[in-house]
Each structure stands twice: as structure tokens, then as C-alpha cells.
Coordinates of C-alpha atoms and ligand atoms in Angstrom, one line a residue:
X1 CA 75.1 -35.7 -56.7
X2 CA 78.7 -35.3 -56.2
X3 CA 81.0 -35.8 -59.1
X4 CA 83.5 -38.1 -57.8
X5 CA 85.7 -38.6 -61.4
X6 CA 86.1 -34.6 -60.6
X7 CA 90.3 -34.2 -59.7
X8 CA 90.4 -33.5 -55.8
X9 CA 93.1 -31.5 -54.2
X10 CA 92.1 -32.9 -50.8
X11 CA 89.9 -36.0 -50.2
X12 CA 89.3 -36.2 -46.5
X13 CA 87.8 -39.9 -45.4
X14 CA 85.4 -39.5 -42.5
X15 CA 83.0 -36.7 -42.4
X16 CA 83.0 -36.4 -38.3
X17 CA 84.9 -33.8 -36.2
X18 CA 88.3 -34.3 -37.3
X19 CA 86.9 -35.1 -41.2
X20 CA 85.0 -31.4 -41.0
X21 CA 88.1 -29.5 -39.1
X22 CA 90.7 -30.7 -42.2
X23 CA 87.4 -30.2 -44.8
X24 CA 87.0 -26.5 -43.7
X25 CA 90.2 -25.4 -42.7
X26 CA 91.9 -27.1 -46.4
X27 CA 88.9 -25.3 -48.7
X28 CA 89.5 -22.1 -46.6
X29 CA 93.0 -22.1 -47.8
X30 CA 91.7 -22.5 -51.2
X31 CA 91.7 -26.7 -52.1
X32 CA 88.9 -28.5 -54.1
X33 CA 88.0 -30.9 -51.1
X34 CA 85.9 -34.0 -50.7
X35 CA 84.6 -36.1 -47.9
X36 CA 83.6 -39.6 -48.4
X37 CA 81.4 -40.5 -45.4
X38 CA 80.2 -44.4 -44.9
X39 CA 77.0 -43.1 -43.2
X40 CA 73.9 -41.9 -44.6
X41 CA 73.2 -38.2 -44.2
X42 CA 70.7 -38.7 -41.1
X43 CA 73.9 -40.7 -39.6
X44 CA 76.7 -38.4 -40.4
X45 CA 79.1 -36.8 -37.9
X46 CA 80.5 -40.3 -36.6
X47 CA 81.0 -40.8 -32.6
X48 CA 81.6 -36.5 -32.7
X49 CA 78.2 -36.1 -32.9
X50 CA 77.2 -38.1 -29.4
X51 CA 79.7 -35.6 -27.6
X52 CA 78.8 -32.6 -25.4
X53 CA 82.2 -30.9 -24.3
X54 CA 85.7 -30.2 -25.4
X55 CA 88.8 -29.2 -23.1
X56 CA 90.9 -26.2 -23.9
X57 CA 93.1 -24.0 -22.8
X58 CA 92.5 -20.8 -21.6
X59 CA 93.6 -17.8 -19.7
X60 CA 90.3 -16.5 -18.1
X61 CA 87.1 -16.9 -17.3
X62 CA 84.7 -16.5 -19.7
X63 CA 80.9 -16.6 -20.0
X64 CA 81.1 -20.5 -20.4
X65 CA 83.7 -21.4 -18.6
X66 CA 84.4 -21.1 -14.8
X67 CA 88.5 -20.0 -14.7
X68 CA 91.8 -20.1 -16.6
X69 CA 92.8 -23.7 -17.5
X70 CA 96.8 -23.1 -17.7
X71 CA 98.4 -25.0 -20.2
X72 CA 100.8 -26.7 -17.4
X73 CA 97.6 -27.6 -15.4
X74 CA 96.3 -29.5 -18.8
X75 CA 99.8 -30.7 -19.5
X76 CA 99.5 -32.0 -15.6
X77 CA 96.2 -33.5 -16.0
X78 CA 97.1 -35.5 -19.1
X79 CA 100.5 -36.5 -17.7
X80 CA 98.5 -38.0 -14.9
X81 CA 96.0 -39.8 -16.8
X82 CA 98.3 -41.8 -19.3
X83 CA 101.3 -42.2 -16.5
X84 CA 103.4 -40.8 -19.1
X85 CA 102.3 -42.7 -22.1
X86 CA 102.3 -39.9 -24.3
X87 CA 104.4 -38.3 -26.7
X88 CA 104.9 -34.4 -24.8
X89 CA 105.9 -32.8 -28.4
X90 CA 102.4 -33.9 -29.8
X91 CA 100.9 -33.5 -26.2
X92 CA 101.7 -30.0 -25.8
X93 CA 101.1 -29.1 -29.4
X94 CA 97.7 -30.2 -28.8
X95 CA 97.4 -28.2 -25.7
X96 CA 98.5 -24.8 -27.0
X97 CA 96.6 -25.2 -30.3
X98 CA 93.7 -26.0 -28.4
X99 CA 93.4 -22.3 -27.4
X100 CA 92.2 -21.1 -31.0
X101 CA 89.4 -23.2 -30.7
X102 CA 87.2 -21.3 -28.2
X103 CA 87.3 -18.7 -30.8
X104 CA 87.5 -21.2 -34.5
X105 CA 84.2 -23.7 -33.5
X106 CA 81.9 -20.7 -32.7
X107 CA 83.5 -19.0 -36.0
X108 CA 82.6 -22.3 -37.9
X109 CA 79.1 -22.4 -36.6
X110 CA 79.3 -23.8 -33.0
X111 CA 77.7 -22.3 -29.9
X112 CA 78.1 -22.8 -26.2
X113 CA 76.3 -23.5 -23.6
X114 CA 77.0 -22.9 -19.7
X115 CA 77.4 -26.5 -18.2
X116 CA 74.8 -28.1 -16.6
X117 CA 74.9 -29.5 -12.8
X118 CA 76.0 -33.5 -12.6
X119 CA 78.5 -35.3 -11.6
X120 CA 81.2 -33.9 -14.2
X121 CA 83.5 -31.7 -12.9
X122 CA 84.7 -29.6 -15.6
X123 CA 82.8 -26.4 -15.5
X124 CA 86.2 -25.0 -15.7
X125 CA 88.2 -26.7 -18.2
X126 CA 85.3 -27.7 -20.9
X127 CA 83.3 -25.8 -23.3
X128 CA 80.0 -27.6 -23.8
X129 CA 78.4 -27.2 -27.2
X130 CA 74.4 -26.2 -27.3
X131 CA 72.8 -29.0 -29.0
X132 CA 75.4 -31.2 -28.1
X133 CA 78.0 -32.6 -30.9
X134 CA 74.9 -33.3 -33.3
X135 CA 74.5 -29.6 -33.0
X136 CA 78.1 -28.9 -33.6
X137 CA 78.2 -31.3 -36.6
X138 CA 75.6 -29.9 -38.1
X139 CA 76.9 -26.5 -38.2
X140 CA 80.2 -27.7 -39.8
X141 CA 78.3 -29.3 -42.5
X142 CA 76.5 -26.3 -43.0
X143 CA 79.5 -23.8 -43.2
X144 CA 81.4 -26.8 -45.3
X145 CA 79.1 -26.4 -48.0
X146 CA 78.7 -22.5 -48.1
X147 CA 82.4 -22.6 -48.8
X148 CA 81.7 -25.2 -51.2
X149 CA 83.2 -28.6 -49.7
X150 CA 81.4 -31.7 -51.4
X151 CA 80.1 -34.6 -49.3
X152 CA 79.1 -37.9 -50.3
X153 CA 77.0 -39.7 -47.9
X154 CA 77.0 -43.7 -47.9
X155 CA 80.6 -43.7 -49.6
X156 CA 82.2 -46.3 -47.6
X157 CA 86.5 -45.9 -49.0
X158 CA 87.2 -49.3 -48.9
X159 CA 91.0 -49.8 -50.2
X160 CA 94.0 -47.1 -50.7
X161 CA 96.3 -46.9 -52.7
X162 CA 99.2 -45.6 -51.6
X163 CA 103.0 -46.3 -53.7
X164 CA 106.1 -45.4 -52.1
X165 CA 104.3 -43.6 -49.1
X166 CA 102.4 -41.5 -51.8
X167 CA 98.8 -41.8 -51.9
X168 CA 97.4 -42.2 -55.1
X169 CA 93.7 -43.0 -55.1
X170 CA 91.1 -44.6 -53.1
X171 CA 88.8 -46.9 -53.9
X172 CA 85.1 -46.9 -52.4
X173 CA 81.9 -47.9 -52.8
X174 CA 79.9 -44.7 -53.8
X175 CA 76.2 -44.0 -55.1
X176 CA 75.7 -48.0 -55.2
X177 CA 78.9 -48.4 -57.2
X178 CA 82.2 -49.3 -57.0
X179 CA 84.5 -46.1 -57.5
X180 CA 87.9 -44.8 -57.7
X181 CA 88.5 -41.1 -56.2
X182 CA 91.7 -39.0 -56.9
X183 CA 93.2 -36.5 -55.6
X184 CA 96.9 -34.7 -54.6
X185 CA 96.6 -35.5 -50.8
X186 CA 94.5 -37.4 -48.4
X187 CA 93.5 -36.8 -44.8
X188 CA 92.1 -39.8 -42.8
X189 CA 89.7 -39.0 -40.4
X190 CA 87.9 -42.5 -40.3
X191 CA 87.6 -42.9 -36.8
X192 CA 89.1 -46.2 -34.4
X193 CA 88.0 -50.0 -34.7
X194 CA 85.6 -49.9 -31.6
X195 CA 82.7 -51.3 -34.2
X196 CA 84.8 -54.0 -35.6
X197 CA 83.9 -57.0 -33.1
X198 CA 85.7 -59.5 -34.8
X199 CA 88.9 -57.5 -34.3
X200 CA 88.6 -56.3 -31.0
X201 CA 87.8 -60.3 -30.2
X202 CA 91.7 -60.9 -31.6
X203 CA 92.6 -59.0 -28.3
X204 CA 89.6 -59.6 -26.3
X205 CA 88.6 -63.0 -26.8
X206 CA 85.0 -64.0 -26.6
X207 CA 84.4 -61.0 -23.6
X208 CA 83.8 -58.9 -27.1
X209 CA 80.7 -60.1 -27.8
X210 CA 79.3 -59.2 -25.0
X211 CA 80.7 -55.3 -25.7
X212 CA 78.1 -52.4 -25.9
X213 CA 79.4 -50.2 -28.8
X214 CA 78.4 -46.0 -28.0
X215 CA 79.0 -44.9 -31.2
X216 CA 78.5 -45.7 -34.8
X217 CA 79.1 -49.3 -36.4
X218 CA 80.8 -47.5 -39.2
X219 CA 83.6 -47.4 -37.3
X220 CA 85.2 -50.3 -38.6
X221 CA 89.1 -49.4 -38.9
X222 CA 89.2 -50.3 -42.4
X223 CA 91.8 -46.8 -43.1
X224 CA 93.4 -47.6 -39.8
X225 CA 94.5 -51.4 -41.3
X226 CA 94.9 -50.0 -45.0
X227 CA 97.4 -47.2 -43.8
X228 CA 99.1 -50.0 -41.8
X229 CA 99.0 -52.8 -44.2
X230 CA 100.8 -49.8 -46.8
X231 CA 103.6 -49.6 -43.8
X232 CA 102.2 -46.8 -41.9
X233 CA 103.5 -47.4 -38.5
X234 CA 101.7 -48.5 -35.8
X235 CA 101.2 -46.5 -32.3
X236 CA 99.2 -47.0 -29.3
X237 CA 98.0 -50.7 -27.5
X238 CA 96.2 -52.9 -29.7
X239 CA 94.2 -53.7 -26.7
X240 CA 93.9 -50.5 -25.2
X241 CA 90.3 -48.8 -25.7
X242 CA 88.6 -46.7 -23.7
X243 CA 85.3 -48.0 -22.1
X244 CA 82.9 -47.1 -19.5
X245 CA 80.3 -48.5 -17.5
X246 CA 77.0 -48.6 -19.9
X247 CA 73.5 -50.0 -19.2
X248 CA 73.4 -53.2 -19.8
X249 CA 70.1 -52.8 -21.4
X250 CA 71.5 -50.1 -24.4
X251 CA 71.0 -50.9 -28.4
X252 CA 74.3 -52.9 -28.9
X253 CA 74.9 -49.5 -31.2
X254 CA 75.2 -45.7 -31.5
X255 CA 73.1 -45.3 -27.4
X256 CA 75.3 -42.2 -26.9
X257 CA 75.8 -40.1 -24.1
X258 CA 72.7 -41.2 -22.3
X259 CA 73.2 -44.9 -21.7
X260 CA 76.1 -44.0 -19.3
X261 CA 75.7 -44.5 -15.6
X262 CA 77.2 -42.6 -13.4
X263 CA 75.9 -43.5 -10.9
X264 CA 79.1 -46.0 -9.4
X265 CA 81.0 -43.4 -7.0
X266 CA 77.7 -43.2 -4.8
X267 CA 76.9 -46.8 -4.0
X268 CA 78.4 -50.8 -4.0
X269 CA 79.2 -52.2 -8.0
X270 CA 79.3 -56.1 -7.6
X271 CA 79.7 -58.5 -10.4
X272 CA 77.4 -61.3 -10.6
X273 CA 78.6 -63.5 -8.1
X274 CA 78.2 -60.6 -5.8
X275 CA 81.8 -60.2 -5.2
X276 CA 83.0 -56.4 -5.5
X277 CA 86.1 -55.9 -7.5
X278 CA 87.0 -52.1 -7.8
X279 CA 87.2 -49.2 -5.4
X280 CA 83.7 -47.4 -6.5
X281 CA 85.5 -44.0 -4.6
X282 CA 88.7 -43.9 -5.9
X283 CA 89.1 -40.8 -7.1
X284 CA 86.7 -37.9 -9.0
X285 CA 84.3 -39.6 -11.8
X286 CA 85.5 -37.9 -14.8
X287 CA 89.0 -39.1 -13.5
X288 CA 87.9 -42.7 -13.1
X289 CA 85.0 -43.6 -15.2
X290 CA 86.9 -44.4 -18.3
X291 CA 88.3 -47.3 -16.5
X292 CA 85.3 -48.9 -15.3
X293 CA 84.4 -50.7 -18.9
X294 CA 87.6 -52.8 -18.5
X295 CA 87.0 -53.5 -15.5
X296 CA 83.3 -54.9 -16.4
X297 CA 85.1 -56.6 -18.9
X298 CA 87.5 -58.6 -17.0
X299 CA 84.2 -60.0 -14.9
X300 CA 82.2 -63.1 -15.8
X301 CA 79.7 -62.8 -18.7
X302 CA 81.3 -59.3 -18.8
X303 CA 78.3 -57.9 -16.4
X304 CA 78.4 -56.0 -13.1
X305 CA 75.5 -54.6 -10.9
X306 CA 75.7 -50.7 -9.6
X307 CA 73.5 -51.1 -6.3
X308 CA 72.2 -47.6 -4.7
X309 CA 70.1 -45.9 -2.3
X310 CA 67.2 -43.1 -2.1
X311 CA 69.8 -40.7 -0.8
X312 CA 72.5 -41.3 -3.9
X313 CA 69.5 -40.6 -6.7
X314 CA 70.1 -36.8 -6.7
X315 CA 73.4 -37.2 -7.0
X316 CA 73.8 -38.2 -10.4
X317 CA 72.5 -37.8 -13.8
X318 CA 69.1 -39.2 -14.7
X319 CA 69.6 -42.8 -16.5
X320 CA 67.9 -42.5 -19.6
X321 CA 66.4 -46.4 -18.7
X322 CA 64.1 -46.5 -15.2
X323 CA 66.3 -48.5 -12.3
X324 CA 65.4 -51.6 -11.1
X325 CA 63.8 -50.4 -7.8
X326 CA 62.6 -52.6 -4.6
X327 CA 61.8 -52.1 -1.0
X328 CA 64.8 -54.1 0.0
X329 CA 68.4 -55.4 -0.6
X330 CA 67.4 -59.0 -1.3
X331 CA 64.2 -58.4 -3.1
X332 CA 66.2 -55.9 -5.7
X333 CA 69.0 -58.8 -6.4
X334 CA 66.4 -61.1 -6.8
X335 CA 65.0 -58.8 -9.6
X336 CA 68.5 -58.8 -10.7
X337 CA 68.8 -61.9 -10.7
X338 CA 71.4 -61.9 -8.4
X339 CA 72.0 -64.2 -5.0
X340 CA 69.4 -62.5 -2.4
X341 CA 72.1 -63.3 0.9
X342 CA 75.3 -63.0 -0.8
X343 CA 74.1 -59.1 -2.0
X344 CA 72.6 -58.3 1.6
X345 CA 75.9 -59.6 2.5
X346 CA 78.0 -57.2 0.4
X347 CA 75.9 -54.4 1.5
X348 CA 76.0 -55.0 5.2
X349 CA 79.5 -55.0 4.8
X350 CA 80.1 -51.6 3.4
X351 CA 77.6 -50.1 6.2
X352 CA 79.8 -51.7 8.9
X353 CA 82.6 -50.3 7.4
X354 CA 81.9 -47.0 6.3
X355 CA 83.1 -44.2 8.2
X356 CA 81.6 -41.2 10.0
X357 CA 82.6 -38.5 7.7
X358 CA 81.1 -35.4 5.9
X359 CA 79.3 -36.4 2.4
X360 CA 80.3 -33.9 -0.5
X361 CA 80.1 -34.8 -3.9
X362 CA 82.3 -31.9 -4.8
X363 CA 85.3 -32.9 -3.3
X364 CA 87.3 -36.2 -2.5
X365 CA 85.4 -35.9 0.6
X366 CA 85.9 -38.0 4.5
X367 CA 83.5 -40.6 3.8
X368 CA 85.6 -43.9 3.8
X369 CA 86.0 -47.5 4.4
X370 CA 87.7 -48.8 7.2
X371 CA 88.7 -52.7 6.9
X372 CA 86.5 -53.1 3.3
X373 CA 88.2 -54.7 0.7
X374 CA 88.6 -53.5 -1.6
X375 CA 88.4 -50.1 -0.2
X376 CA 85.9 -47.3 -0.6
X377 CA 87.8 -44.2 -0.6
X378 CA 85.0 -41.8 -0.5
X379 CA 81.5 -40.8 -0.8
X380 CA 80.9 -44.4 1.2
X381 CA 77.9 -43.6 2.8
X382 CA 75.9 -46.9 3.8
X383 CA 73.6 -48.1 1.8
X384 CA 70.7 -48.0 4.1
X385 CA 67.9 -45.3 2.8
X386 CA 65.1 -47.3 0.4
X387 CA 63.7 -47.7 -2.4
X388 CA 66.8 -49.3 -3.7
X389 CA 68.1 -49.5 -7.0
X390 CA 70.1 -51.4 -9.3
X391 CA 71.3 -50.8 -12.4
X392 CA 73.2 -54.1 -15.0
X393 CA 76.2 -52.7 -16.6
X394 CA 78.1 -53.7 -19.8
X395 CA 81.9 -52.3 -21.2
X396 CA 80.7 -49.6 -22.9
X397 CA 83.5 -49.1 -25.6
X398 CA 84.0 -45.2 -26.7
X399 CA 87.2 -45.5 -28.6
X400 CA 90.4 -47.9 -29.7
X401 CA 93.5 -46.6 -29.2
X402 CA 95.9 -48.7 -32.1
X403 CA 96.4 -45.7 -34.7
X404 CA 99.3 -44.6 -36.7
X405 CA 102.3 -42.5 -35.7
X406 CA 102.2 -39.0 -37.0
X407 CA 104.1 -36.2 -36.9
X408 CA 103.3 -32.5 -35.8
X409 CA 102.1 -31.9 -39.3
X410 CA 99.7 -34.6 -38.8
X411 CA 101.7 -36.5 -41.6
X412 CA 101.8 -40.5 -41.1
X413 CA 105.0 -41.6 -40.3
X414 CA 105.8 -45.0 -42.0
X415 CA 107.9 -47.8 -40.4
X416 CA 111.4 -46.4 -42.1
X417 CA 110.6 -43.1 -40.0
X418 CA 109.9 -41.1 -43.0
X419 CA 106.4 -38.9 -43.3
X420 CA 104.2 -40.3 -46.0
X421 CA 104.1 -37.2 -48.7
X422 CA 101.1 -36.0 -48.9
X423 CA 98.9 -38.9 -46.4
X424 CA 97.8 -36.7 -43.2
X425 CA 95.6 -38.6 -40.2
X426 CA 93.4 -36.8 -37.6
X427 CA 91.1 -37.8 -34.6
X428 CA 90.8 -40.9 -33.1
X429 CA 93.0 -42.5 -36.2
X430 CA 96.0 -41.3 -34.8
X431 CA 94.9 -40.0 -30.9
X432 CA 97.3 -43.0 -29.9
X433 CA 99.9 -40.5 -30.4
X434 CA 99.3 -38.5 -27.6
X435 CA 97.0 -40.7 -25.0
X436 CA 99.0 -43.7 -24.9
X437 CA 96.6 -45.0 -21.8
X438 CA 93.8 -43.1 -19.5
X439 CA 91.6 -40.5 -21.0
X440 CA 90.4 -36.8 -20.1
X441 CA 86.9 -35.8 -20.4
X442 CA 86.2 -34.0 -23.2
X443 CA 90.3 -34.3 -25.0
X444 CA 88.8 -36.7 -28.0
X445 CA 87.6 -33.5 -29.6
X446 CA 90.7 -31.1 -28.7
X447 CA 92.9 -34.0 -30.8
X448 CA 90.7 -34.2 -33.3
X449 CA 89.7 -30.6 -33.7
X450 CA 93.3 -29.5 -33.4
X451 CA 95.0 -32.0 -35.8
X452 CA 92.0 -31.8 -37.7
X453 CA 92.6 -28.3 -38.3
X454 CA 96.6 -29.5 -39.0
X455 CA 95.5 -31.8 -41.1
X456 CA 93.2 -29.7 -43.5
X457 CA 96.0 -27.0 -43.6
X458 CA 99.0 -29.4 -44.3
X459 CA 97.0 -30.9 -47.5
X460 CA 96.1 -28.5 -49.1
X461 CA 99.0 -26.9 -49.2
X462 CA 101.1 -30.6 -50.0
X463 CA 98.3 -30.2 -53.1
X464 CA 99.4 -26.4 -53.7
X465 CA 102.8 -27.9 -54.4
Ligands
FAD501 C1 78.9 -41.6 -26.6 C2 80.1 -40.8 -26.8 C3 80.3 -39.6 -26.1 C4 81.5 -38.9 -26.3 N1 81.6 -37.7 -25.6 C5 82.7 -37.0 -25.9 C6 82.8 -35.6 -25.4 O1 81.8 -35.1 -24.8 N2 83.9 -34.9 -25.6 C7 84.9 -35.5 -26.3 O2 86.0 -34.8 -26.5 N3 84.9 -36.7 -26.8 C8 83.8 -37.5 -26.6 N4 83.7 -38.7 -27.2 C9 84.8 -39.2 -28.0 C10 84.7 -38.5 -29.4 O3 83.5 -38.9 -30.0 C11 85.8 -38.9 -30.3 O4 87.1 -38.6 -29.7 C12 85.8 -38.0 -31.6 O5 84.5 -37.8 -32.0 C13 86.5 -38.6 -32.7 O6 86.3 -37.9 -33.8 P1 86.8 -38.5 -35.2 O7 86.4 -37.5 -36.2 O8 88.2 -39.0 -35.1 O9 85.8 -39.8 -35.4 P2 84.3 -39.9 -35.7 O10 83.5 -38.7 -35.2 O11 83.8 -41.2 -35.2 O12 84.2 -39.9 -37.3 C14 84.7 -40.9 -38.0 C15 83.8 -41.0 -39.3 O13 84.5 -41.8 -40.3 C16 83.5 -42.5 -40.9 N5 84.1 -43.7 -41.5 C17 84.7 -44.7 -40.9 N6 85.3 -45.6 -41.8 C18 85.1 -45.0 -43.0 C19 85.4 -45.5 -44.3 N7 86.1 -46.6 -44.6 N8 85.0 -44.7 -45.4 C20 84.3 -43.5 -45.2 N9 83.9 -43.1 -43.9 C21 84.3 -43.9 -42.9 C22 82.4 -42.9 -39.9 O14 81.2 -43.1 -40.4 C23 82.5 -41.6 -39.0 O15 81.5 -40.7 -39.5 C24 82.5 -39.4 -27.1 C25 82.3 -40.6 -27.8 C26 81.1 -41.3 -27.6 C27 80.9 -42.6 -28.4

């Protein structure tokens, strides 16, 4: 059992990728470190350990990766996806560190694994981890304690205290008691306030409850609203999360990668007044499929319906629950409880309207509406080829965005503009910073692994001081 009334150089709170990038990175420079994890050992590693891929920069090919990924082409990408919302200094730091990485995760235990076929397009920018991010999580454990880092498991930090932007001490709850850890400098690492219903229902209303959470319900925001409530200052849209289509039928907690459908670019999604609401085509999935949980959200009773064909069942990754399947349009909507006519309606509709044009998933390819609205833009093929299936879909919610401002020492910036002392934030705590809106597969690791890695270096040298 870990000694908590030991002094600390370092405490890090949350033990998941950005927690175990500051651990390892501040006892390699030579700190006493701790992490205080909420979970319980089996549980450890946070939302990092349902991930598969990271995006980093890189000059070549490699063995795992397909080509170079420039750092203007990432810089482009990310511009793109948050229309600008995003602070370039932070935004480019994050790109450039980002190329250590493909050499620091596999030195810290990580391996790789070439990418497997879907519907993802980033065989070229991404580095997918074997084993996935439990994989990955367990091997920065394992390397944390060879070099000695100590973890306590079930340590939920509950309260900091922080005087004149120093931290002090934080208090948690720790081996069944009540406990008050020291140490010369603090990295939070805790995570968003996905988990935290009741919060997310002060932006959300009501439509909250009916949220599917992907990750783990320790992600509560409690070090998110202590670090603002000691005038850390604020950055990012209170509202803004990012959230997927899920199925329906996931646990409302911790389902992972697998209860994601992507399954929307290749048929109709109607909500359940069989009205469409979203072109299913817009653009590439990995490009668009962080915006489809909003969009589920802003339907009635939250819930949509992705309707497909035979032909569209290759074309995208297995869903981990069996489709609703019937021999026609208006049996599978009664199944789905959904208005037989109005669905055989919806889906006549699209067939009239879709265009000859050659089907390639690969590309933005010439299969399109003409005279649908809304539009789809491509891959509208009609939906004529049975069985059919139908899949419910719920907002999946990945990630909050409200974090605090830091600066590129990963320092929290309080509201007079100042950097806290020795109070350092990393991951999805502060990833506000630099996606403002919009998201790009696999770029929750690069902030958290790079300002992790920040983080870790930044405190223990502030406890070197
Ligand atoms: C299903 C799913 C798939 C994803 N896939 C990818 C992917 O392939 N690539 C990618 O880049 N991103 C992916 N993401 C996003 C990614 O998980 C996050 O961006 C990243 O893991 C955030 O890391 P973090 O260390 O900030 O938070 P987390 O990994 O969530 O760690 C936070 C930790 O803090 C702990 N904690 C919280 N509050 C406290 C407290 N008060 N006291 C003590 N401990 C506390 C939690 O228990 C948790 O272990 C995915 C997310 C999900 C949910």
C-alpha cells in the first residue's frame, strides 16, 4: 500500500494517458511522483484505454504507417475541423511534439499494429496500438512502476487546495479514508465532465438523460470545477462535447469502441418520426462522425434510426450488437417501432433520387442525390438489396470540451493571465485549448500524450526549484 503522508515532488491526478505521460516522463527526470486514480485497478487507464490510434507527424512511411503526414497537412486538417477555433501556438506545438511520439510510446512499452480495413481512413496519419489503448495502458503502468512511480487505485482527489495560484495539497478519499496528499507540484490529468449528467443537463436540458456515456463514469470534472472555482480560467464551450452515433442498445457506461456504428454514410438515418435530418454523405466518416451525436441529440427522445441494405453490410465495421433485420422496409420499422409507410416513404424517396454514379467507399465518390432534401452527397446508392437492417442510435458522448487555459508549459493560466506556479493540466482537462470545435480521429491522445509529456517535465522540475 502506498504511503500517501510520504512528501511528493509530483502528484499527478488521473492515472490515464495523459496521467501516465506526466508520471513517467517527471520520475525520469528524477521526481518522487504519485498518481491518485478514482478507479479500481481492473478500471484504470480512464477513456485512453477504449482508444485504438493516435495521429502524428511524420516524414515517411514506416512499417505502420502508409506516407509522410506533413505537419502543414495536420496543421490543415485541424484548421478545418474547428473552423479556426483553436489556439495555432498550442496547435502547432502539439503537432511538432507529436513527432517524438512514434519513437517515446514504443520506448515506454507500446507496440503497433498495421491498421486494419474499415471505414477509417487514416492508414496514413494514425499509429494504431496492438491491444488497443488497454494494451497501451498497461504497458505505461508497467514501465511506471519499474521506475518506481506509486499508484493508488480507488483514490478519488476530491478538493484542492490551491492559495495564491500555488497548489498546496489535495484532499481525497484514499484506502477507505479521508486523506490529505502533499507535494511541490500537481499535474491534472482527470479527464472532462462527459460522466457528470447532472452537469452536462445545465447545458443540455433533459436530452442528457437520454446520453450514452463511452467511457468511464469516473469522469466527473470534479479537478476541472476545483481548478476553476480556485480562478483557473475557463476555455472551450461549456456545451461543446464531442459525440457520435452509439447503439442505442449500449450499457449507459464505459461500451467503448465497439458500440459505435458506422454504418450512417452507406444508407438513410431517420429520427423517429421518420423524417431525415442530416446529409448521411457529407463528407469522409472520420471527418463527419463526431457530429452525428449532436445531431441525435437535437431529435425527439434523442433517438435516430440508421436504415441499410445487404449491399452496404461489407462496408462497414461489424456492430458488436446483431441488426434488426427483415425481408422488407415496412416490416423492419415495424420492428423498430417506427411508422411502416412513412419509412417506405423515406426510402422510396432516396431510390428516386439517387444518381447513377460509380460506388467507392474510398473516395468522396459520384453517387448523389438529385432533388432529396436534405441532400445525399455520396455513397447514395438506393436502398433496394434485402435483408434490411436497422440499427437505434443514441448521442454517444466521447469528451467535453470546457477545460482550463494553459500555456505551452502546460501551466494553468488563471483569470488575471498569470500561470499558476507549480499547477500543470494535460489531456482532455485542458484539450479545449487547441480543438475549440470539431475533432480529428485519433488527436485526443496526441494532446494528451504531448502535454502529458509537458506536463510531467514542467513539474518536476517547478519541484527541483
Ligand atoms: C470509446 C472511446 C474511443 C476513443 N478512441 C480514441 C482513439 O482511438 N484515439 C484518440 O486519440 N482518442 C480516442 N478517444 C478519446 C480519448 O480517450 C481521450 O482523448 C483521452 O483518452 C483522454 O486522456 P486523459 O488522460 O485526458 O483522460 P482519461 O484517459 O479519461 O483519464 C482520466 C482519468 O482520471 C481519473 N479521474 C477523474 N477524476 C478523478 C479524480 N477526481 N480523482 C482521481 N482520478 C480521477 C479517471 O478515473 C480516469 O482514469 C476515445 C474515447 C472513447 C470514450
Amino acid at each position: 500500500m502506498v504511503d500517501l503522508s510520504a512528501p511528493f515532488d509530483v502528484l499527478v491526478v488521473g492515472g490515464g494517458n495523459a496521467g501516465l505521460c506526466a508520471a513517467i516522463t517527471a520520475r525520469r527526470a528524477g521526481a518522487r511522483v504519485l498518481v491518485l486514480e478514482s478507479a479500481i485497478k481492473d478500471f484504470r487507464g480512464g477513456n485512453s484505454r477504449h482508444t485504438r490510434d493516435i495521429r502524428y507527424m511524420h516524414r515517411a512511411a514506416t512499417d505502420f504507417v502508409t506516407g509522410a503526414y506533413t505537419a502543414q497537412e495536420f496543421w490543415e486538417d485541424l484548421r478545418q475541423v474547428t473552423g479556426g477555433e483553436t489556439n495555432e501556438h498550442l496547435a502547432r506545438l502539439t503537432i511538432q511534439n507529436s513527432e517524438e511520439l512514434g519513437d517515446w510510446m514504443p520506448a515506454n512499452g507500446v507496440r503497433w499494429q498495421k491498421p486494419l480495413r474499415g471505414t477509417l481512413h487514416l492508414a496514413k496519419s494514425n499509429l494504431f496500438m496492438l491491444g488497443g489503448g488497454k494494451a497501451m495502458m498497461n504497458a505505461y503502468y508497467e514501465t511506471a512502476s519499474k521506475l518506481g512511480v506509486e499508484t493508488a487505485y480507488e483514490s478519488e482527489v476530491s478538493e484542492l487546495k490551491i492559495r495564491d495560484g500555488e497548489f498546496v495539497s489535495a484532499l481525497a478519499f484514499c484506502n477507505g479514508a479521508s486523506c490529505e496528499v502533499n507535494a511541490k507540484a500537481i499535474v491534472v490529468a482527470a479527464g472532462g465532465f462527459e460522466a457528470n449528467i447532472p452537469w452536462l443537463k445545465e447545458y443540455w436540458g433533459d436530452a442528457a438523460d437520454n446520453f450514452i456515456i463511452r467511457g468511464t463514469k469516473h469522469n466527473q470534472g470534479r479537478m476541472l470545477k476545483e481548478l476553476l472555482r480556485h480562478g483557473g480560467k475557463p476555455v472551450g464551450d461549456p456545451r461543446g462535447c464531442h459525440a457520435v452515433a452509439l447503439d442505442a442498445r449500449a450499457p449507459k457506461f464505459d461500451g467503448g469502441i465497439v458500440t459505435r456504428l458506422d454504418s450512417v454514410p452507406f444508407g438513410i438515418v431517420v429520427n423517429k418520426n421518420v423524417k431525415r435530418f442530416y446529409d448521411e454523405g457529407e463528407d469522409f466518416w472520420p471527418k463527419r462522425y463526431a457530429i452525428w451525436g449532436k445531431l441525435i441529440a437535437q431529435q425527439p427522445d434523442q433517438i435516430a434510426y440508421s436504415i441499410v441494405d445487404a449491399k452496404a453490410l461489407p462496408h462497414f465495421m461489424p456492430s458488436v450488437f446483431p441488426p434488426v433485420e427483415a425481408r422488407s422496409i415496412a416490416e423492419l420499422a415495424s420492428s423498430l417501432d417506427l411508422d411502416p409507410q412513412a419509412l417506405t416513404a423515406a426510402v422510396d424517396e432516396l431510390n428516386r433520387a439517387a444518381q447513377p454514379g460509380t460506388f467507392d467507399p474510398g473516395s468522396l465518390d459520384s453517387c448523389r442525390t438529385e432533388g432529396l432534401h436534405p441532400p445525399k452527397s455520396h455513397w447514395a446508392r438506393p436502398i433496394d438489396t434485402p435483408p434490411y437492417y436497422g440499427y437505434p442510435l443514441r448521442p454517444g458522448i466521447t469528451f467535453t470540451y470546457l477545460g482550463v487555459t494553459v500555456d505551452e508549459q502546460a501551466r494553468v493560466i488563471m483569470q488575471d493571465g498569470r500561470p499558476a506556479k507549480n499547477i500543470f493540466a494535460a489531456g482532455e482537462v485542458m484539450a479545449g485549448n487547441i480543438l475549440g470545435k470539431g475533432y480529428l480521429a485519433g488527436f485526443g491522445l496526441t494532446i494528451g500524450s504531448v502535454f502529458g509529456r509537458i506536463a510531467g517535465r514542467g513539474a518536476a522540475s517547478r519541484a527541483a526549484a
